[in-house]
GROMACS .gro file of C-alpha atoms in nm:
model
  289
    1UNK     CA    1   0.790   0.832  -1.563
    2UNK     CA    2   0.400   0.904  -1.508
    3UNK     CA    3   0.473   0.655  -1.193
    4UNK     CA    4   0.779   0.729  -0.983
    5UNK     CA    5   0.702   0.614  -0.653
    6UNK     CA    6   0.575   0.403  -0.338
    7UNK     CA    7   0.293   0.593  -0.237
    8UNK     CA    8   0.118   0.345   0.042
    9UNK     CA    9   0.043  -0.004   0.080
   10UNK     CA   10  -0.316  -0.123   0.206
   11UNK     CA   11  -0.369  -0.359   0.432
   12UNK     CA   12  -0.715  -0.392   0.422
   13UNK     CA   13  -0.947  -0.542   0.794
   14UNK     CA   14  -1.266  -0.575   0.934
   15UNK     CA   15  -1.187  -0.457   1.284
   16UNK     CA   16  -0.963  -0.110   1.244
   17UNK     CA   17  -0.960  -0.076   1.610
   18UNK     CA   18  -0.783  -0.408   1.652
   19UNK     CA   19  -0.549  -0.309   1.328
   20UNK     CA   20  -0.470   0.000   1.486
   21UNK     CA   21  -0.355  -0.112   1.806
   22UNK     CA   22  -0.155  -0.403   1.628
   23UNK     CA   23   0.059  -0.146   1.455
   24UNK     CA   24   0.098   0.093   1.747
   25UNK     CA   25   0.283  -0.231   1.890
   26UNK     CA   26   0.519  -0.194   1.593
   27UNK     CA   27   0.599   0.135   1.673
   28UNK     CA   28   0.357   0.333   1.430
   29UNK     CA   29   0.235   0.652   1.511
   30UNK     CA   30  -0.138   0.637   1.348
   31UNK     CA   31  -0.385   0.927   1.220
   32UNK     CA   32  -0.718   0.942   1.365
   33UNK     CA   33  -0.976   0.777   1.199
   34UNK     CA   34  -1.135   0.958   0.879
   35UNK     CA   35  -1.415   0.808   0.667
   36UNK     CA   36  -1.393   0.777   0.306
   37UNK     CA   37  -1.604   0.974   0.039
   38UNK     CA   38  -1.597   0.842  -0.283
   39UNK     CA   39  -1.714   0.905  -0.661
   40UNK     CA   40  -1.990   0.610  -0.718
   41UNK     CA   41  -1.923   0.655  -1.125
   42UNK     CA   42  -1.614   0.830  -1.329
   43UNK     CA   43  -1.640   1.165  -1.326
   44UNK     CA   44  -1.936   1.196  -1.093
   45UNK     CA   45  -1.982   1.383  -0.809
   46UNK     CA   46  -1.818   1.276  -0.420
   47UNK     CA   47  -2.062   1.005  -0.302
   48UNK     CA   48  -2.228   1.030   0.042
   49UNK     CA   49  -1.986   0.824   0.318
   50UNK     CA   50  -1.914   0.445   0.187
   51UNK     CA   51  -1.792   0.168   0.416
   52UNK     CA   52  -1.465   0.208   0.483
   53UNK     CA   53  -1.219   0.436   0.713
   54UNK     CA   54  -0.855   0.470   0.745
   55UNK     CA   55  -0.568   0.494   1.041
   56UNK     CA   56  -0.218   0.592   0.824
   57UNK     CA   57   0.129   0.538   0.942
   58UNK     CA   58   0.286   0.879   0.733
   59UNK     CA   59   0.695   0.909   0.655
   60UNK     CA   60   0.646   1.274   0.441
   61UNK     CA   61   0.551   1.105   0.113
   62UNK     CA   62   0.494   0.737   0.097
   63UNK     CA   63   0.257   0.585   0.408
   64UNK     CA   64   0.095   0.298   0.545
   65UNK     CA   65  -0.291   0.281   0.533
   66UNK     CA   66  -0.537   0.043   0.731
   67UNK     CA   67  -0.803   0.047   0.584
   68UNK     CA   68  -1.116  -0.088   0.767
   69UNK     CA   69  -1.460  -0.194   0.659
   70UNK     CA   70  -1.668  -0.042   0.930
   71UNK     CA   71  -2.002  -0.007   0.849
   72UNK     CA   72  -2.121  -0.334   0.618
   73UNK     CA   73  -2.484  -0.140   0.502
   74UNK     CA   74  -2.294   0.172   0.373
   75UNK     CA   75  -2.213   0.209  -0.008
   76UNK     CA   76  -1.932   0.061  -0.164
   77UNK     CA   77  -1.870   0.185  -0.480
   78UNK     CA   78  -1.472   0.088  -0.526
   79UNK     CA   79  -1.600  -0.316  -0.419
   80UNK     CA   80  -1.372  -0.327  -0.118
   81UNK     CA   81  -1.570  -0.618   0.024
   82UNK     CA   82  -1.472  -0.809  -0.348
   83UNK     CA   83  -1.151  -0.742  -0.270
   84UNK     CA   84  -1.127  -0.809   0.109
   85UNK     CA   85  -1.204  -1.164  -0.055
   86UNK     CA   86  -1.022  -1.171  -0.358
   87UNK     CA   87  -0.682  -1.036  -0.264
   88UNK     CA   88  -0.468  -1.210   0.012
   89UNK     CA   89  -0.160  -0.995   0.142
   90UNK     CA   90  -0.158  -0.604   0.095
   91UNK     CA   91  -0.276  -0.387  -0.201
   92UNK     CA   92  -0.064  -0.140  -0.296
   93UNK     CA   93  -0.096   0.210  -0.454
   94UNK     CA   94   0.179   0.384  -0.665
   95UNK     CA   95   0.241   0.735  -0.681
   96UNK     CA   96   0.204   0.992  -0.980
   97UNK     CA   97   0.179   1.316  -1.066
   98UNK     CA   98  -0.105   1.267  -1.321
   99UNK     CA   99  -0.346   1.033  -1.235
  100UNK     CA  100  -0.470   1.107  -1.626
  101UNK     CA  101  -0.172   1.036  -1.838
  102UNK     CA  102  -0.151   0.696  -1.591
  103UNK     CA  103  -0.509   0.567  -1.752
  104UNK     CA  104  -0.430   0.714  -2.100
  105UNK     CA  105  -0.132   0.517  -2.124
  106UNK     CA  106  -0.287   0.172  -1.953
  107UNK     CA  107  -0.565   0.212  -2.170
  108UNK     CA  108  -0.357   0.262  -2.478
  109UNK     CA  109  -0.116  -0.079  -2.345
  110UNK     CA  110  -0.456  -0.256  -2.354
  111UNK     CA  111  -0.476  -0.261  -1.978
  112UNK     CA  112  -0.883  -0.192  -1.867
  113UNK     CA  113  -0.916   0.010  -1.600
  114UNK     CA  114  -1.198   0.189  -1.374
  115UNK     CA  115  -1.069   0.509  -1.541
  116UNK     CA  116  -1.047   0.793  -1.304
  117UNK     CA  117  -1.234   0.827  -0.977
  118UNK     CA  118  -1.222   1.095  -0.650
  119UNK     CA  119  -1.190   1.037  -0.302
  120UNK     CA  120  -1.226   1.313  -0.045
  121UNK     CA  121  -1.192   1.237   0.393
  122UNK     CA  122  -1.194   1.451   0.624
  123UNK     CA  123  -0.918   1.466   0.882
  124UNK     CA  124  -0.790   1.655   1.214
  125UNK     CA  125  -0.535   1.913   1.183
  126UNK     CA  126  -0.331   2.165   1.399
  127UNK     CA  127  -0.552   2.436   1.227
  128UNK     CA  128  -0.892   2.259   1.262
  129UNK     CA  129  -1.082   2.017   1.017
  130UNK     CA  130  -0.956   1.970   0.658
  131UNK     CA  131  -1.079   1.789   0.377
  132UNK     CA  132  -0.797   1.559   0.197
  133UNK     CA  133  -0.858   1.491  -0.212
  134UNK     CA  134  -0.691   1.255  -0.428
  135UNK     CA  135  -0.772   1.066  -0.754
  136UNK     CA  136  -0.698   0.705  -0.809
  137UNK     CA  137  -0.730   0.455  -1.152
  138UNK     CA  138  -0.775   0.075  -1.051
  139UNK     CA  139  -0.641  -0.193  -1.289
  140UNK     CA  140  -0.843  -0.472  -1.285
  141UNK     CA  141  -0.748  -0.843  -1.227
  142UNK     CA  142  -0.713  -0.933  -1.509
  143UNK     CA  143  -0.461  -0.649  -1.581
  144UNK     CA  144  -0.241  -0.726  -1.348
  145UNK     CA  145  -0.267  -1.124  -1.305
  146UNK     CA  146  -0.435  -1.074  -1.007
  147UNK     CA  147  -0.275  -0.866  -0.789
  148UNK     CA  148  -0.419  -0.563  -0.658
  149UNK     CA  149  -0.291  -0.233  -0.796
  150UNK     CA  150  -0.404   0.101  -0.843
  151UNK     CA  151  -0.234   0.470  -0.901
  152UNK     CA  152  -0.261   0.746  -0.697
  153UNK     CA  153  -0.251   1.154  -0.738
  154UNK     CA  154  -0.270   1.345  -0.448
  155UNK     CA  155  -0.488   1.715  -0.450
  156UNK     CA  156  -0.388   1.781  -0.082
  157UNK     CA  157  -0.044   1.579   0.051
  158UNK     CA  158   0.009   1.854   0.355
  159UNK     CA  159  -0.340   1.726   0.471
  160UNK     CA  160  -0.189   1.386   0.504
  161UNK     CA  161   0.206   1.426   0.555
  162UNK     CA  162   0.130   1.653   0.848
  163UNK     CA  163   0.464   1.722   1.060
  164UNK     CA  164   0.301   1.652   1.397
  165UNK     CA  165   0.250   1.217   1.240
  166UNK     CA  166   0.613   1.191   1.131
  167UNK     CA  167   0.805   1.115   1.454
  168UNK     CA  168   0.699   0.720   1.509
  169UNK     CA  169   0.853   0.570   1.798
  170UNK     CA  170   1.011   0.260   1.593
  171UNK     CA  171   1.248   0.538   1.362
  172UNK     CA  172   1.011   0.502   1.051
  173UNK     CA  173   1.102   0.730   0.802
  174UNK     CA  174   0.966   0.586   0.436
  175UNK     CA  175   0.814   0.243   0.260
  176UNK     CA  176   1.182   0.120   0.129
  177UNK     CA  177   0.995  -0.168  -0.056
  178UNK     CA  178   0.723  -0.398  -0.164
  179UNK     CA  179   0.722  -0.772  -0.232
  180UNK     CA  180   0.474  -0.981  -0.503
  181UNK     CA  181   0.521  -1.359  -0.484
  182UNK     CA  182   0.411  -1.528  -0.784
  183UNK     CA  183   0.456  -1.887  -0.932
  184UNK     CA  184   0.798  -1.977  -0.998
  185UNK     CA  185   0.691  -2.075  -1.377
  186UNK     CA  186   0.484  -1.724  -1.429
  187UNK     CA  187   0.769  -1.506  -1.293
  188UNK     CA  188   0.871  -1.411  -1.707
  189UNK     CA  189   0.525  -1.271  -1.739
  190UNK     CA  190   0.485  -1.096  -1.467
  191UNK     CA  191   0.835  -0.880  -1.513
  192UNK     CA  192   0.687  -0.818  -1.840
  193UNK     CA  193   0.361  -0.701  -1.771
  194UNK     CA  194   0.490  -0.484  -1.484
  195UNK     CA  195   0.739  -0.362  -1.633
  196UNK     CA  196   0.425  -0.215  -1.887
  197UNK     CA  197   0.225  -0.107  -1.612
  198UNK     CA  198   0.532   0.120  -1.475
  199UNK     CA  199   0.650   0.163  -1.775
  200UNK     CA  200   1.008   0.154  -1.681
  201UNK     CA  201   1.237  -0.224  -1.643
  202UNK     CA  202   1.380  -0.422  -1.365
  203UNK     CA  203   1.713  -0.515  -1.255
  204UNK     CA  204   1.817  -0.853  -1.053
  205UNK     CA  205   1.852  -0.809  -0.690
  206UNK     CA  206   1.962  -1.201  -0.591
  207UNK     CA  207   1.599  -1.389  -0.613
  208UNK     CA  208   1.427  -1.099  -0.726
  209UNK     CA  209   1.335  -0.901  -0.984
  210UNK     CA  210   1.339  -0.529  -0.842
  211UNK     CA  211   1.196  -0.188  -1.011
  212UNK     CA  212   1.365   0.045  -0.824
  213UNK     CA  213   1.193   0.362  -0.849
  214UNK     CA  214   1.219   0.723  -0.758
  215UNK     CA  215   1.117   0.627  -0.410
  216UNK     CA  216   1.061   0.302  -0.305
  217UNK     CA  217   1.130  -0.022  -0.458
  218UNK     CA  218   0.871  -0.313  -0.626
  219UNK     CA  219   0.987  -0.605  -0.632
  220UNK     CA  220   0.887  -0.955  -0.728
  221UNK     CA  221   1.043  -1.333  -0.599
  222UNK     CA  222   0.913  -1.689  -0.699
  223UNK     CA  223   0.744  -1.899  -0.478
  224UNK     CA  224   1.029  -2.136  -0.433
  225UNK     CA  225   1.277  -1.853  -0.330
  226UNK     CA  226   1.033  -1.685  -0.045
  227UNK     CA  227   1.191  -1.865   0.249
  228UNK     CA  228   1.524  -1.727   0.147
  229UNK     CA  229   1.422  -1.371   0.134
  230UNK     CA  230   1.157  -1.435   0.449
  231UNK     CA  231   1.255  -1.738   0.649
  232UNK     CA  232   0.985  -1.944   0.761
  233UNK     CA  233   0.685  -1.775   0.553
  234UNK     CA  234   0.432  -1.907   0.358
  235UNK     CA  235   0.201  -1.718   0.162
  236UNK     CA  236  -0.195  -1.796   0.155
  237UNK     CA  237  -0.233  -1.788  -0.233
  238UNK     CA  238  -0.049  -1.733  -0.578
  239UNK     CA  239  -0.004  -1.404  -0.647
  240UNK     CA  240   0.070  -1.185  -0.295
  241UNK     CA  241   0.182  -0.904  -0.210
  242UNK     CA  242   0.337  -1.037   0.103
  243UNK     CA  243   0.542  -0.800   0.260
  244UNK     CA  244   0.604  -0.445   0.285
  245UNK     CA  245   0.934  -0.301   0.423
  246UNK     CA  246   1.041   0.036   0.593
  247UNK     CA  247   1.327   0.224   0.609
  248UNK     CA  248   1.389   0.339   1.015
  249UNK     CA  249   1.669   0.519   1.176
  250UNK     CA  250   1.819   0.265   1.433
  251UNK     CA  251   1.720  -0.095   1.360
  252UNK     CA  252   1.818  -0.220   1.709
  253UNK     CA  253   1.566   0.041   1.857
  254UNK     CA  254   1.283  -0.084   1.638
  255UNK     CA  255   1.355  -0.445   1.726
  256UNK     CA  256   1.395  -0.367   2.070
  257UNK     CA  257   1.052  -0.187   2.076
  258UNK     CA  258   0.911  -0.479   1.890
  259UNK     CA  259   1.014  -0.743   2.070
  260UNK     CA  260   0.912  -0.571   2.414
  261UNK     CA  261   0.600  -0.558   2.287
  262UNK     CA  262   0.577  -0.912   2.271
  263UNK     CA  263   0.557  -0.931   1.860
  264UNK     CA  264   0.764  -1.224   1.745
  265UNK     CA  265   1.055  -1.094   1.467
  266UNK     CA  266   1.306  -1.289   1.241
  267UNK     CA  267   1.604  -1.249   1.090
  268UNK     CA  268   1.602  -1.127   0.697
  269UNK     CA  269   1.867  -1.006   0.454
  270UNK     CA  270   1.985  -0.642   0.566
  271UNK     CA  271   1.718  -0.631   0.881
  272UNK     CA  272   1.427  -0.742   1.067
  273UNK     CA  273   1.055  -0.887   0.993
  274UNK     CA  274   0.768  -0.933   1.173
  275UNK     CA  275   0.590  -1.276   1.024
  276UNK     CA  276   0.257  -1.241   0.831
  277UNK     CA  277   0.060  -1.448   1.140
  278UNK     CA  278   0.187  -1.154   1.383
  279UNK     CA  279   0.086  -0.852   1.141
  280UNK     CA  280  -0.249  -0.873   1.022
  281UNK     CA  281  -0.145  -1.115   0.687
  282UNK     CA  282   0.141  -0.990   0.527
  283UNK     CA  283   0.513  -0.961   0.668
  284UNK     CA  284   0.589  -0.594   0.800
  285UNK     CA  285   1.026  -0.561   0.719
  286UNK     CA  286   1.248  -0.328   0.880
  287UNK     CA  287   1.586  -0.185   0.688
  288UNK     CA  288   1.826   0.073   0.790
  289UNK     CA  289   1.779   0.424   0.643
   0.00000   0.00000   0.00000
């Protein structure tokens, strides 16, 4: 499998202060800020800063990113603002090896992409500045009926995964899963085109259809069975990405920390959530490890 894993979800904000100290309530330890550099054209050289900046969440491999637009006059070359607009819920990246073969093979399935661009940030480490590099391929909307998706490879994971983030106060240890909601009556084509786009199948899980990968699960529910996965959600528009769960140690500590922090959480099959309204518009889940 070219794609094998959860590698972070985006949940993507105007005010990254305000995002940041929403998910230090949830028990998130966060990076520092770092400010993206991106490649304005495939295969061209790192452009000059862009709009956006990043606080991560990191378990080791698989992380949470909030992702801010900070400065609306700077570049943006990977039309984040479009997307702020156009995509309700998370984004989500998945994980490879070889951000290369990942295009080759969409391209071949008749999937356009933005083929392969670079990103470089520079972040704070025990040893002093260091720049993080990855590559990424977008699929566009109308690859992946709307939802936003890309594929990640990363050039420097130690820059991210640093051992001094790990140790959140809520017992975070790894993204266990994702959740798309689609129309009940499009939920056939979607397990086909995404089981294309990660080139493996799925398996039933109750109401939902469920790649279960190397790390991390993706899974997809109808509209109609939502409130039994998350009772008492709604979702904004047809398709979301809705939710995003983690795996912690203790599940009463994370509730407990939660709830003393005066976030609102519900009851869910095997664990916790924290509604959509309460996390910055999609559901944040909690799971035993």
């Amino acid at each position: 499998m070219d794609i094998d894993y959860l590698d972070h979800t985006v949940v993507l904000n105007t005010d990254l202060d305000a995002a940041a100290e929403r998910f230090a309530a949830l028990g998130f330890l966060l990076s520092p800020p770092s400010a993206h550099r991106l490649s304005e054209q495939l295969n061209g050289p790192i452009a000059t800063y862009t709009c956006t900046a990043n606080r991560c969440a990191v378990f080791g491999e698989s992380f949470i990113e909030l992702l801010g637009i900070v400065d609306e006059n700077a570049p943006d070359p990977w039309h984040v603002k479009e997307l702020a607009k156009s995509h309700p819920g998370l984004l989500l990246t998945f994980g490879t090896g070889d951000a290369e073969l990942v295009e080759r093979r969409w391209r071949a399935a008749g999937f356009p992409s933005t083929g392969v661009r670079s990103l470089e940030r520079d972040v704070e480490t025990a040893d002093g500045t260091r720049t993080v590099r990855a590559r990424g391929v977008y699929l566009g909307a109308e690859s992946t009926l709307g939802v936003g998706i890309q594929a990640g490879q990363h050039l420097t994971p130690q820059y991210i995964h640093q051992p001094r983030l790990l140790d959140h106060p809520n017992g975070a240890v790894g993204l266990h899963s994702v959740l798309l909601v689609v129309p009940d009556d499009a939920v056939d084509s979607f397990v086909e085109r995404y089981s294309l786009i990660l080139a493996t199948g799925s398996h039933v899980d109750g109401p939902k259809r469920v790649w279960s990968l190397r790390s991390g699960r993706f899974e997809i529910v109808g509209a109609s069975a939502l409130p039994e996965v998350l009772p008492g959600e709604h979702v904004p528009a047809l398709p979301c990405i809705a939710a995003q769960t983690v795996a912690v140690a203790d599940l009463g500590l994370a509730r407990k920390l939660i709830e003393d922090n005066g976030i609102v959480t519900r009851e869910m099959p095997a664990g916790f959530f924290v509604p959509a309204a309460a996390a910055l518009g999609a559901c944040v889940g909690f799971v035993a490890a």
